[in-house]
Amino acid sequence: MKFGNLNIGVRLAAGFGLMLALLIACVLLSMNRMAAVQGSLERIVEVNNVEMGLATAMRVTVTDRMLALRNVALLNDANEMAPEIERIKRQKDKYDETEARLAKMFSDLPDTSPEEKAFMGRIKEAESVILPVMAKALALGQAGKSDEAIKVMIHDVRPLQNKWLGELNGLIDLEQKRSDQASVDARKAYEAARTELISLGVGASVVGLLFAFLITRSITKPINVAVALAEKVASGDLTSEIEVTTTDETGKLLRAMKNMNESLVRIVTEANSSAEAVASASEEVSATAQALSQSASEQAAGVEQTSASIEQMTASISQNTENAKVTDGMASRSAEGAVEGGEAVKATAGAMNQIAQKIGIIDDIAYQTNLLALNAAIEAARAGEHGKGFAVVAAEVRKLAERSQVAAQEISSVAGSSVELAQRAGKLLDEMVPNIKKTSDLVQEITAASEEQSTGVSQINSAIGQLSMATQQNASSSEELAATAEELSGQAEQLQQTMSFFRLARDAGGHARSKPAKPAAPGRRAPAAKPAPTRFGSGLTLAPAAAGAPDEADFTKF
């Protein structure tokens, strides 16, 4: 696969991965060399210097023991010898401890050299040889035989001491040489690491610069081509031929630019065709809108006349409703009066019956009075002259009784007739009350029907008012539609002029053709507050509905 066909991410990852690998190699090499240097330094500090220090301490203790032994040989006083003898024991213990530590280090460390082990063996051998001689000199000194002790010190101890110290000095020199060699090894390791790191760093820099150049060139070159293409498209030149030779992101970008260029060519071509079609259709829409406006105006006039007639009918129905309400009130009051009259007639008939009964009593009283007057006249006739005056009075009383009886009979007859008349009047009133109530109910139904009719007429009047408003709005919308159609025609021509900015391959280097723009017709202007029209990708521009346009969902169908 060509390097240029790799994705940008893969190329960047390869470049950064290589740099990271080189960086890791540098780090690992540095760590390796640093570990070597650290090992040498640790050998110097923790092994060689310690071993040399222990050997030096052993030499110091040997020298100190020899000085104490010499003092014992020279001194004759036991009290003065005691500190020196104690000093010899103390230095011996210190020597034994130091020797044990050094021997343990030699046995534990895997890199202990044979020379070190040989020196350690010879030191132990020298110690084992000199110790009996030192004990002999010490015993002579303690016994007060200073001369013999000094002779032993000079002739026996001194040669063995020199050999012992010579072995210790040899071990110290060996450890010093090993420390110096470790220091040299550390310096060489550092110099080698420095040389390798510089070489690796230079190589990594060269490789990194090479990869950076290749990656940058593989990215910027196609992007520059895309930028040049975008600038040509921005200047209206759509005649470019784009060749895509790679499959990476820049190749995808160029392929997308190619598709965009082809889409723009297709859109410009369709926009020119759509603009011509819109210009033609807008003229037809303008003519239709003017005719619709005229019809709407005539319809509005008819609706206004209908509205006036409905208002008159509404006034008549309202008057009938008021009259029906008044009649209903009168009928209700008449029904109540008839009911009260029937009750009064019934009460009158009852009173007449009572009067007739009372008059019957008066008739009986008159009849009995007449009989008494007749008896009084008979008794007065029997009395003769003495009873004439009483007879006259009895005659008058009888006349009055007869007249009372006649009047009572007449009144009784009249009362009977009145009772019959009252009963007939009561029956008539009883028959009138249901009719009056029925009349009142009918009047109430008429009133309710009139109110419903008035409500319906009001709704009709409101609907006609809405219809009138809608008709007027339709007329206004028709005028606006005509103005919008004229504006649409102007916008279509302006779109053609705008599309002429682009140059297509079929134009042979010229601009896309379009009809010359003509000024908009001086027709009615659309309202200033009308919102901006919505533009669609096909080049069409649709004007929004008028602000006050009625909603057909609010109309009531009859």
Coordinates of C-alpha atoms in Angstrom, one line a residue:
M1 CA 0.0 0.0 0.0
K2 CA 1.3 3.5 -0.9
F3 CA 2.3 5.7 2.0
G4 CA -0.1 8.4 0.7
N5 CA -3.1 6.0 0.8
L6 CA -2.7 5.5 4.5
N7 CA -5.1 7.4 6.8
I8 CA -3.7 10.5 8.3
G9 CA -4.2 9.0 11.7
V10 CA -2.2 5.9 10.7
R11 CA 0.6 8.1 9.3
L12 CA 0.7 10.2 12.4
A13 CA 0.6 7.2 14.6
A14 CA 3.4 5.6 12.6
G15 CA 5.5 8.8 12.9
F16 CA 4.8 9.3 16.6
G17 CA 5.2 5.5 17.2
L18 CA 8.6 5.5 15.6
M19 CA 9.7 8.5 17.7
L20 CA 8.2 6.9 20.8
A21 CA 10.1 3.7 20.0
L22 CA 13.4 5.6 19.6
L23 CA 12.6 7.5 22.8
I24 CA 12.0 4.2 24.6
A25 CA 15.3 2.8 23.2
C26 CA 17.1 5.9 24.4
V27 CA 15.5 5.5 27.8
L28 CA 16.3 1.8 28.0
L29 CA 19.8 2.4 26.9
S30 CA 20.2 5.2 29.5
M31 CA 18.8 2.9 32.2
N32 CA 21.2 0.1 31.2
R33 CA 24.2 2.4 31.2
M34 CA 23.1 4.1 34.4
A35 CA 22.6 0.6 36.0
A36 CA 26.2 -0.2 35.0
V37 CA 27.5 3.0 36.4
Q38 CA 25.4 2.6 39.5
G39 CA 26.7 -1.0 39.9
S40 CA 30.3 0.3 39.7
L41 CA 29.6 3.0 42.2
E42 CA 27.8 0.6 44.5
R43 CA 30.8 -1.7 44.2
I44 CA 33.1 1.1 45.2
V45 CA 31.0 2.5 48.0
E46 CA 29.4 -0.6 49.4
V47 CA 32.1 -3.3 48.8
N48 CA 35.6 -2.1 48.0
N49 CA 35.6 0.9 50.4
V50 CA 34.0 -1.2 53.2
E51 CA 36.5 -4.1 52.6
M52 CA 39.4 -1.6 52.5
G53 CA 38.1 0.1 55.7
L54 CA 37.9 -3.3 57.5
A55 CA 41.4 -4.2 56.4
T56 CA 42.7 -0.8 57.5
A57 CA 40.9 -1.3 60.9
M58 CA 42.6 -4.7 61.2
R59 CA 46.0 -3.1 60.6
V60 CA 45.3 -0.4 63.1
T61 CA 44.4 -3.0 65.8
V62 CA 47.6 -5.0 65.0
T63 CA 49.7 -1.9 65.3
D64 CA 48.0 -0.9 68.6
R65 CA 48.4 -4.5 70.0
M66 CA 52.1 -4.4 69.2
L67 CA 52.5 -1.0 70.9
A68 CA 50.7 -2.3 74.0
L69 CA 52.9 -5.5 73.9
R70 CA 56.1 -3.4 73.7
N71 CA 54.9 -1.3 76.7
V72 CA 54.4 -4.5 78.7
A73 CA 57.9 -5.7 77.8
L74 CA 59.4 -2.3 78.9
L75 CA 57.4 -1.9 82.1
N76 CA 58.3 -3.6 85.4
D77 CA 55.4 -2.5 87.5
A78 CA 52.4 -4.9 87.4
N79 CA 50.0 -2.0 88.0
E80 CA 51.3 -0.2 85.0
M81 CA 51.1 -3.3 82.9
A82 CA 47.4 -4.0 83.7
P83 CA 46.0 -1.2 81.4
E84 CA 48.3 -2.4 78.5
I85 CA 47.3 -6.0 79.0
E86 CA 43.6 -5.0 78.9
R87 CA 44.4 -2.9 75.8
I88 CA 45.9 -6.0 74.1
K89 CA 42.8 -8.0 74.9
R90 CA 40.4 -5.3 73.7
Q91 CA 42.3 -4.8 70.4
K92 CA 42.4 -8.6 69.9
D93 CA 38.6 -8.8 70.3
K94 CA 38.2 -5.8 67.9
Y95 CA 40.5 -7.5 65.4
D96 CA 38.6 -10.8 65.7
E97 CA 35.3 -9.0 65.1
T98 CA 36.6 -7.1 62.1
E99 CA 38.3 -10.2 60.6
A100 CA 35.0 -12.1 61.0
R101 CA 33.0 -9.3 59.2
L102 CA 35.6 -9.2 56.4
A103 CA 35.6 -13.0 56.0
K104 CA 31.8 -13.0 55.9
M105 CA 31.8 -10.4 53.1
F106 CA 34.3 -12.4 51.1
S107 CA 32.2 -15.6 51.5
D108 CA 28.8 -13.9 50.8
L109 CA 29.8 -11.8 47.7
P110 CA 29.8 -13.8 44.5
D111 CA 32.4 -11.5 42.8
T112 CA 35.1 -11.9 45.5
S113 CA 38.3 -12.4 43.6
P114 CA 40.8 -15.3 44.2
E115 CA 43.4 -12.7 45.2
E116 CA 41.2 -11.4 48.0
K117 CA 40.6 -15.0 49.2
A118 CA 44.4 -15.7 49.0
F119 CA 45.2 -12.5 51.0
M120 CA 42.6 -13.5 53.6
G121 CA 44.2 -16.9 53.9
R122 CA 47.7 -15.6 54.3
I123 CA 46.5 -13.0 56.9
K124 CA 45.0 -15.8 59.0
E125 CA 48.1 -17.9 58.6
A126 CA 50.3 -14.9 59.7
E127 CA 48.0 -14.3 62.6
S128 CA 48.2 -18.0 63.7
V129 CA 52.0 -17.9 63.5
I130 CA 52.5 -14.7 65.5
L131 CA 50.0 -15.2 68.2
P132 CA 52.1 -17.8 70.2
V133 CA 55.2 -15.6 69.9
M134 CA 53.2 -12.6 71.1
A135 CA 51.9 -14.7 74.0
K136 CA 55.5 -15.7 74.9
A137 CA 56.6 -12.1 74.9
L138 CA 53.6 -11.1 77.0
A139 CA 54.3 -13.8 79.5
L140 CA 58.0 -12.8 79.8
G141 CA 56.9 -9.2 80.3
Q142 CA 54.4 -10.1 83.0
A143 CA 57.1 -12.2 84.7
G144 CA 59.4 -9.1 84.9
K145 CA 61.9 -10.5 82.3
S146 CA 62.0 -7.4 80.3
D147 CA 65.3 -8.2 78.5
E148 CA 64.1 -11.5 77.3
A149 CA 60.8 -10.1 76.4
I150 CA 62.5 -7.3 74.4
K151 CA 64.7 -9.9 72.6
V152 CA 61.6 -11.9 71.7
M153 CA 59.9 -8.7 70.4
I154 CA 62.9 -7.8 68.3
H155 CA 64.0 -11.1 67.0
D156 CA 60.8 -13.1 66.9
V157 CA 57.7 -10.9 66.9
R158 CA 59.0 -8.1 64.7
P159 CA 59.6 -10.2 61.6
L160 CA 56.3 -11.9 61.9
Q161 CA 54.6 -8.5 62.6
N162 CA 56.1 -7.1 59.4
K163 CA 54.8 -10.1 57.4
W164 CA 51.3 -9.8 59.0
L165 CA 51.2 -6.1 58.3
G166 CA 52.6 -6.7 54.8
E167 CA 49.7 -9.1 54.0
L168 CA 47.2 -6.5 55.4
N169 CA 48.7 -3.7 53.4
G170 CA 48.6 -5.9 50.3
L171 CA 44.9 -6.5 50.9
I172 CA 44.3 -2.8 51.4
D173 CA 46.3 -2.0 48.1
L174 CA 44.2 -4.7 46.3
E175 CA 40.9 -3.1 47.4
Q176 CA 42.2 0.3 46.4
K177 CA 43.1 -1.0 43.0
R178 CA 39.6 -2.6 42.6
S179 CA 38.0 0.7 43.7
D180 CA 40.1 2.6 41.1
Q181 CA 39.2 0.0 38.4
A182 CA 35.5 0.3 39.3
S183 CA 35.7 4.0 39.0
V184 CA 37.4 3.7 35.6
D185 CA 34.7 1.2 34.5
A186 CA 32.0 3.7 35.7
R187 CA 33.6 6.5 33.7
K188 CA 33.9 4.4 30.6
A189 CA 30.2 3.3 31.0
Y190 CA 29.2 6.9 31.2
E191 CA 31.2 7.9 28.2
A192 CA 29.9 5.0 26.2
A193 CA 26.3 5.8 27.2
R194 CA 26.8 9.5 26.3
T195 CA 28.2 8.5 22.9
E196 CA 25.4 6.0 22.3
L197 CA 22.7 8.5 23.4
I198 CA 24.1 11.3 21.2
S199 CA 24.2 8.9 18.2
L200 CA 20.7 7.6 18.9
G201 CA 19.3 11.1 19.5
V202 CA 20.8 12.4 16.2
G203 CA 19.5 9.4 14.4
A204 CA 16.1 9.8 16.0
S205 CA 16.0 13.5 15.1
V206 CA 16.9 12.7 11.5
V207 CA 14.3 10.0 11.2
G208 CA 11.7 12.2 12.9
L209 CA 12.4 15.1 10.6
L210 CA 12.2 12.8 7.6
F211 CA 8.8 11.4 8.8
A212 CA 7.6 14.9 9.7
F213 CA 8.5 16.1 6.2
L214 CA 6.8 13.1 4.5
I215 CA 3.7 13.3 6.6
T216 CA 3.4 17.1 6.3
R217 CA 3.9 17.0 2.5
S218 CA 1.3 14.1 2.1
I219 CA -1.2 16.2 4.1
T220 CA -0.6 19.8 2.9
K221 CA -0.3 19.0 -0.8
P222 CA -3.9 17.7 -1.2
I223 CA -5.2 20.3 1.2
N224 CA -3.6 23.1 -0.9
V225 CA -5.4 21.5 -3.9
A226 CA -8.7 21.5 -2.0
V227 CA -8.1 25.2 -1.0
A228 CA -7.5 26.2 -4.6
L229 CA -10.6 24.4 -5.6
A230 CA -12.7 26.1 -2.9
E231 CA -11.3 29.5 -4.0
K232 CA -12.4 28.7 -7.6
V233 CA -15.9 27.7 -6.3
A234 CA -16.1 30.8 -4.2
S235 CA -15.3 32.9 -7.3
G236 CA -18.1 31.2 -9.2
D237 CA -16.0 28.9 -11.3
L238 CA -17.6 25.4 -11.4
T239 CA -15.6 24.2 -14.5
S240 CA -12.9 22.5 -12.5
E241 CA -12.0 18.9 -13.2
I242 CA -10.9 17.1 -10.0
E243 CA -8.9 13.9 -10.0
V244 CA -8.6 11.9 -6.8
T245 CA -5.6 9.6 -6.6
T246 CA -5.5 8.8 -2.8
T247 CA -7.9 7.1 -0.4
D248 CA -6.9 8.8 2.8
E249 CA -8.8 11.7 4.5
T250 CA -7.4 14.2 2.0
G251 CA -8.5 12.0 -0.8
K252 CA -12.0 11.8 0.8
L253 CA -11.9 15.6 1.1
L254 CA -11.1 16.0 -2.6
R255 CA -13.8 13.5 -3.5
A256 CA -16.3 15.4 -1.3
M257 CA -15.2 18.7 -3.0
K258 CA -15.7 17.0 -6.4
N259 CA -19.2 15.9 -5.3
M260 CA -19.9 19.4 -4.0
N261 CA -18.8 20.9 -7.3
E262 CA -21.1 18.5 -9.3
S263 CA -24.0 19.2 -6.8
L264 CA -23.5 22.9 -7.2
V265 CA -23.6 22.6 -11.0
R266 CA -26.8 20.6 -10.8
I267 CA -28.3 23.0 -8.2
V268 CA -27.5 26.1 -10.4
T269 CA -29.0 24.5 -13.4
E270 CA -32.1 23.5 -11.5
A271 CA -32.3 26.9 -9.9
N272 CA -32.2 28.6 -13.3
S273 CA -35.0 26.4 -14.6
S274 CA -37.0 26.8 -11.4
A275 CA -36.6 30.6 -11.5
E276 CA -38.0 30.7 -15.0
A277 CA -40.9 28.5 -14.0
V278 CA -41.5 30.6 -10.8
A279 CA -41.5 33.8 -12.9
S280 CA -44.1 32.4 -15.3
A281 CA -46.2 31.0 -12.5
S282 CA -46.1 34.2 -10.5
E283 CA -47.7 36.1 -13.4
E284 CA -50.6 33.6 -13.5
V285 CA -50.9 33.8 -9.7
S286 CA -51.1 37.6 -9.9
A287 CA -53.9 37.5 -12.4
T288 CA -55.8 34.9 -10.4
A289 CA -55.3 36.9 -7.2
Q290 CA -56.7 40.0 -8.8
A291 CA -59.8 38.1 -10.0
L292 CA -60.2 36.6 -6.6
S293 CA -59.9 40.0 -5.0
Q294 CA -62.7 41.4 -7.1
S295 CA -64.9 38.4 -6.3
A296 CA -64.2 38.7 -2.7
S297 CA -65.1 42.4 -2.8
E298 CA -68.5 41.6 -4.4
Q299 CA -69.1 38.8 -1.8
A300 CA -68.2 41.2 1.0
A301 CA -70.9 43.6 -0.3
G302 CA -73.5 40.8 -0.4
V303 CA -72.5 39.7 3.1
E304 CA -73.0 43.2 4.4
Q305 CA -76.5 43.4 3.0
T306 CA -77.4 40.0 4.5
S307 CA -75.9 41.2 7.8
A308 CA -78.2 44.2 7.8
S309 CA -81.3 42.0 7.2
I310 CA -80.3 39.6 9.9
E311 CA -79.9 42.6 12.3
Q312 CA -83.5 43.7 11.5
M313 CA -84.8 40.2 12.0
T314 CA -82.9 40.1 15.3
A315 CA -84.6 43.3 16.4
S316 CA -88.0 41.9 15.5
I317 CA -87.4 38.6 17.3
S318 CA -86.1 40.5 20.4
Q319 CA -89.4 42.6 20.4
N320 CA -91.5 39.4 20.1
T321 CA -89.5 37.9 22.9
E322 CA -90.2 40.9 25.1
N323 CA -93.9 40.9 24.2
A324 CA -94.1 37.1 24.9
K325 CA -92.5 37.7 28.3
V326 CA -95.1 40.5 29.1
T327 CA -98.0 38.2 28.0
D328 CA -96.6 35.4 30.0
G329 CA -96.6 37.7 33.1
M330 CA -100.2 38.7 32.4
A331 CA -101.3 35.1 31.9
S332 CA -99.7 34.1 35.1
R333 CA -101.3 36.9 37.0
S334 CA -104.7 36.0 35.3
A335 CA -104.4 32.4 36.4
E336 CA -103.6 33.5 39.9
G337 CA -106.7 35.8 39.9
A338 CA -108.9 33.1 38.5
V339 CA -107.8 30.7 41.2
E340 CA -108.4 33.4 43.8
G341 CA -111.9 34.2 42.2
G342 CA -112.8 30.5 42.3
E343 CA -112.0 30.4 45.9
A344 CA -114.0 33.6 46.6
V345 CA -117.0 32.2 44.6
K346 CA -116.8 29.0 46.6
A347 CA -116.7 31.0 49.8
T348 CA -119.7 33.1 48.6
A349 CA -121.7 29.9 47.8
G350 CA -121.0 28.7 51.3
A351 CA -122.1 32.0 52.8
M352 CA -125.4 31.9 50.6
N353 CA -126.2 28.5 52.0
Q354 CA -125.7 29.8 55.5
I355 CA -127.9 32.8 54.7
A356 CA -130.6 30.4 53.3
Q357 CA -130.4 28.4 56.4
K358 CA -130.7 31.5 58.6
I359 CA -133.6 32.8 56.5
G360 CA -135.4 29.4 56.9
I361 CA -135.0 29.9 60.7
I362 CA -136.5 33.5 60.3
D363 CA -139.4 32.0 58.2
D364 CA -140.2 29.5 60.9
I365 CA -140.0 32.3 63.5
A366 CA -142.5 34.4 61.3
Y367 CA -144.8 31.4 61.0
Q368 CA -144.8 30.8 64.7
T369 CA -145.3 34.5 65.4
N370 CA -148.3 34.4 63.0
L371 CA -149.7 31.5 64.9
L372 CA -149.2 33.3 68.2
A373 CA -150.8 36.5 66.8
L374 CA -153.8 34.4 65.7
N375 CA -154.1 32.8 69.2
A376 CA -153.8 36.3 70.7
A377 CA -156.7 37.6 68.5
I378 CA -158.8 34.6 69.5
E379 CA -158.1 35.3 73.1
A380 CA -158.8 39.0 72.7
A381 CA -162.2 38.2 71.1
R382 CA -163.1 36.1 74.0
A383 CA -162.2 39.0 76.3
G384 CA -164.7 41.3 74.7
E385 CA -164.3 45.0 75.2
H386 CA -161.2 44.5 77.3
G387 CA -159.4 42.7 74.6
K388 CA -160.0 45.0 71.6
G389 CA -156.7 46.8 72.1
F390 CA -154.9 43.6 72.4
A391 CA -156.7 42.3 69.4
V392 CA -155.5 45.3 67.3
V393 CA -151.9 44.7 68.4
A394 CA -152.2 41.0 67.7
A395 CA -153.6 41.9 64.2
E396 CA -150.6 44.1 63.5
V397 CA -148.2 41.5 64.8
R398 CA -149.8 39.0 62.5
K399 CA -149.4 41.3 59.6
L400 CA -145.8 41.9 60.4
A401 CA -145.3 38.1 60.8
E402 CA -146.9 37.5 57.4
R403 CA -144.8 40.2 55.7
S404 CA -141.6 38.7 57.4
Q405 CA -142.6 35.3 56.2
V406 CA -143.2 36.5 52.7
A407 CA -139.8 38.4 52.7
A408 CA -138.0 35.5 54.1
Q409 CA -139.4 33.2 51.4
E410 CA -138.4 35.7 48.7
I411 CA -134.9 36.0 50.2
S412 CA -134.6 32.3 50.5
S413 CA -135.6 32.0 46.8
V414 CA -133.1 34.7 45.8
A415 CA -130.4 33.0 48.0
G416 CA -131.1 29.7 46.4
S417 CA -130.8 31.3 42.9
S418 CA -127.5 33.0 44.1
V419 CA -126.1 29.7 45.3
E420 CA -126.8 28.1 41.9
L421 CA -125.2 31.1 40.2
A422 CA -122.2 31.0 42.5
Q423 CA -121.8 27.2 41.9
R424 CA -122.0 27.8 38.1
A425 CA -119.5 30.6 38.4
G426 CA -117.2 28.3 40.5
K427 CA -117.4 25.6 37.8
L428 CA -116.6 28.1 35.1
L429 CA -113.7 29.4 37.0
D430 CA -112.5 25.9 37.7
E431 CA -112.7 25.2 33.9
M432 CA -110.9 28.6 33.2
V433 CA -107.9 28.1 35.5
P434 CA -106.4 25.0 33.5
N435 CA -106.9 26.9 30.3
I436 CA -105.3 30.0 31.7
K437 CA -102.4 27.9 33.0
K438 CA -102.1 26.1 29.7
T439 CA -102.1 29.5 28.0
S440 CA -99.3 30.6 30.3
D441 CA -97.3 27.5 29.6
L442 CA -97.8 28.1 25.8
V443 CA -96.7 31.7 26.2
Q444 CA -93.6 30.5 28.2
E445 CA -92.8 28.0 25.4
I446 CA -93.2 30.8 22.9
T447 CA -90.9 33.0 25.0
A448 CA -88.3 30.2 25.2
A449 CA -88.6 29.5 21.5
S450 CA -88.2 33.3 20.8
E451 CA -85.1 33.4 23.0
E452 CA -83.6 30.3 21.3
Q453 CA -84.5 31.9 17.9
S454 CA -82.9 35.1 19.1
T455 CA -79.8 33.2 20.2
G456 CA -79.7 31.4 16.8
V457 CA -80.1 34.6 15.0
S458 CA -77.3 36.1 17.1
Q459 CA -75.1 33.2 16.2
I460 CA -76.0 33.6 12.6
N461 CA -75.3 37.3 12.8
S462 CA -71.9 36.6 14.5
A463 CA -71.1 34.0 11.8
I464 CA -72.1 36.4 9.1
G465 CA -69.9 39.0 10.8
Q466 CA -67.0 36.5 10.8
L467 CA -67.9 35.7 7.2
S468 CA -67.8 39.4 6.4
M469 CA -64.5 39.8 8.2
A470 CA -63.1 36.7 6.5
T471 CA -64.4 38.0 3.1
Q472 CA -62.7 41.3 3.7
Q473 CA -59.5 39.5 4.9
N474 CA -59.7 37.3 1.8
A475 CA -60.0 40.4 -0.3
S476 CA -57.0 41.9 1.5
S477 CA -55.1 38.6 1.2
S478 CA -55.9 38.5 -2.5
E479 CA -54.4 41.9 -2.9
E480 CA -51.4 40.8 -0.8
L481 CA -51.1 37.6 -2.9
A482 CA -51.1 39.7 -6.0
A483 CA -48.3 41.9 -4.5
T484 CA -46.5 38.8 -3.3
A485 CA -46.7 37.3 -6.8
E486 CA -45.2 40.4 -8.3
E487 CA -42.5 40.3 -5.6
L488 CA -42.0 36.6 -6.3
S489 CA -41.5 37.4 -10.0
G490 CA -38.9 40.0 -9.1
Q491 CA -37.2 37.6 -6.7
A492 CA -37.2 34.9 -9.5
E493 CA -35.5 37.3 -11.9
Q494 CA -33.1 38.3 -9.1
L495 CA -32.3 34.6 -8.5
Q496 CA -31.5 34.2 -12.2
Q497 CA -29.2 37.2 -12.0
T498 CA -27.6 35.6 -8.8
M499 CA -27.2 32.2 -10.5
S500 CA -25.4 33.9 -13.4
F501 CA -22.5 34.4 -11.0
F502 CA -21.6 30.8 -11.5
R503 CA -19.7 29.6 -14.6
L504 CA -20.6 26.1 -15.9
A505 CA -18.7 23.9 -18.2
R506 CA -21.4 24.1 -20.9
D507 CA -21.0 27.9 -21.0
A508 CA -17.5 27.6 -22.6
G509 CA -16.0 30.1 -20.3
G510 CA -19.0 32.4 -20.2
H511 CA -21.5 33.0 -17.4
A512 CA -24.7 31.0 -16.9
R513 CA -27.4 32.6 -19.0
S514 CA -30.4 34.3 -17.4
K515 CA -33.1 36.7 -18.6
P516 CA -32.3 40.4 -17.9
A517 CA -34.1 41.6 -14.8
K518 CA -37.1 43.8 -15.3
P519 CA -38.4 46.2 -12.7
A520 CA -41.2 44.9 -10.5
A521 CA -44.7 45.9 -11.7
P522 CA -46.0 49.0 -9.9
G523 CA -48.9 47.0 -8.4
R524 CA -50.1 47.0 -4.9
R525 CA -47.3 46.8 -2.3
A526 CA -47.3 44.1 0.3
P527 CA -47.7 45.2 3.9
A528 CA -44.4 46.3 5.5
A529 CA -44.9 44.1 8.6
K530 CA -45.1 40.9 6.6
P531 CA -42.5 38.3 7.7
A532 CA -39.7 37.3 5.4
P533 CA -40.7 34.5 3.0
T534 CA -39.4 31.0 3.4
R535 CA -36.8 30.0 0.7
F536 CA -36.6 26.3 -0.3
G537 CA -33.7 24.5 -2.0
S538 CA -35.5 24.3 -5.3
G539 CA -35.5 28.1 -5.6
L540 CA -39.2 28.6 -4.8
T541 CA -40.2 31.3 -2.3
L542 CA -43.5 31.0 -0.5
A543 CA -45.1 34.0 1.2
P544 CA -46.6 33.3 4.6
A545 CA -50.3 33.7 5.4
A546 CA -51.7 37.1 6.3
A547 CA -51.4 38.1 9.9
G548 CA -55.1 38.2 10.4
A549 CA -56.2 35.4 8.2
P550 CA -59.3 33.5 9.7
D551 CA -59.0 30.0 10.8
E552 CA -61.6 27.8 8.9
A553 CA -61.8 25.6 12.0
D554 CA -63.7 28.4 13.8
F555 CA -66.5 28.7 11.2
T556 CA -69.9 27.2 12.2
K557 CA -71.6 25.2 9.4
F558 CA -75.4 25.5 9.1

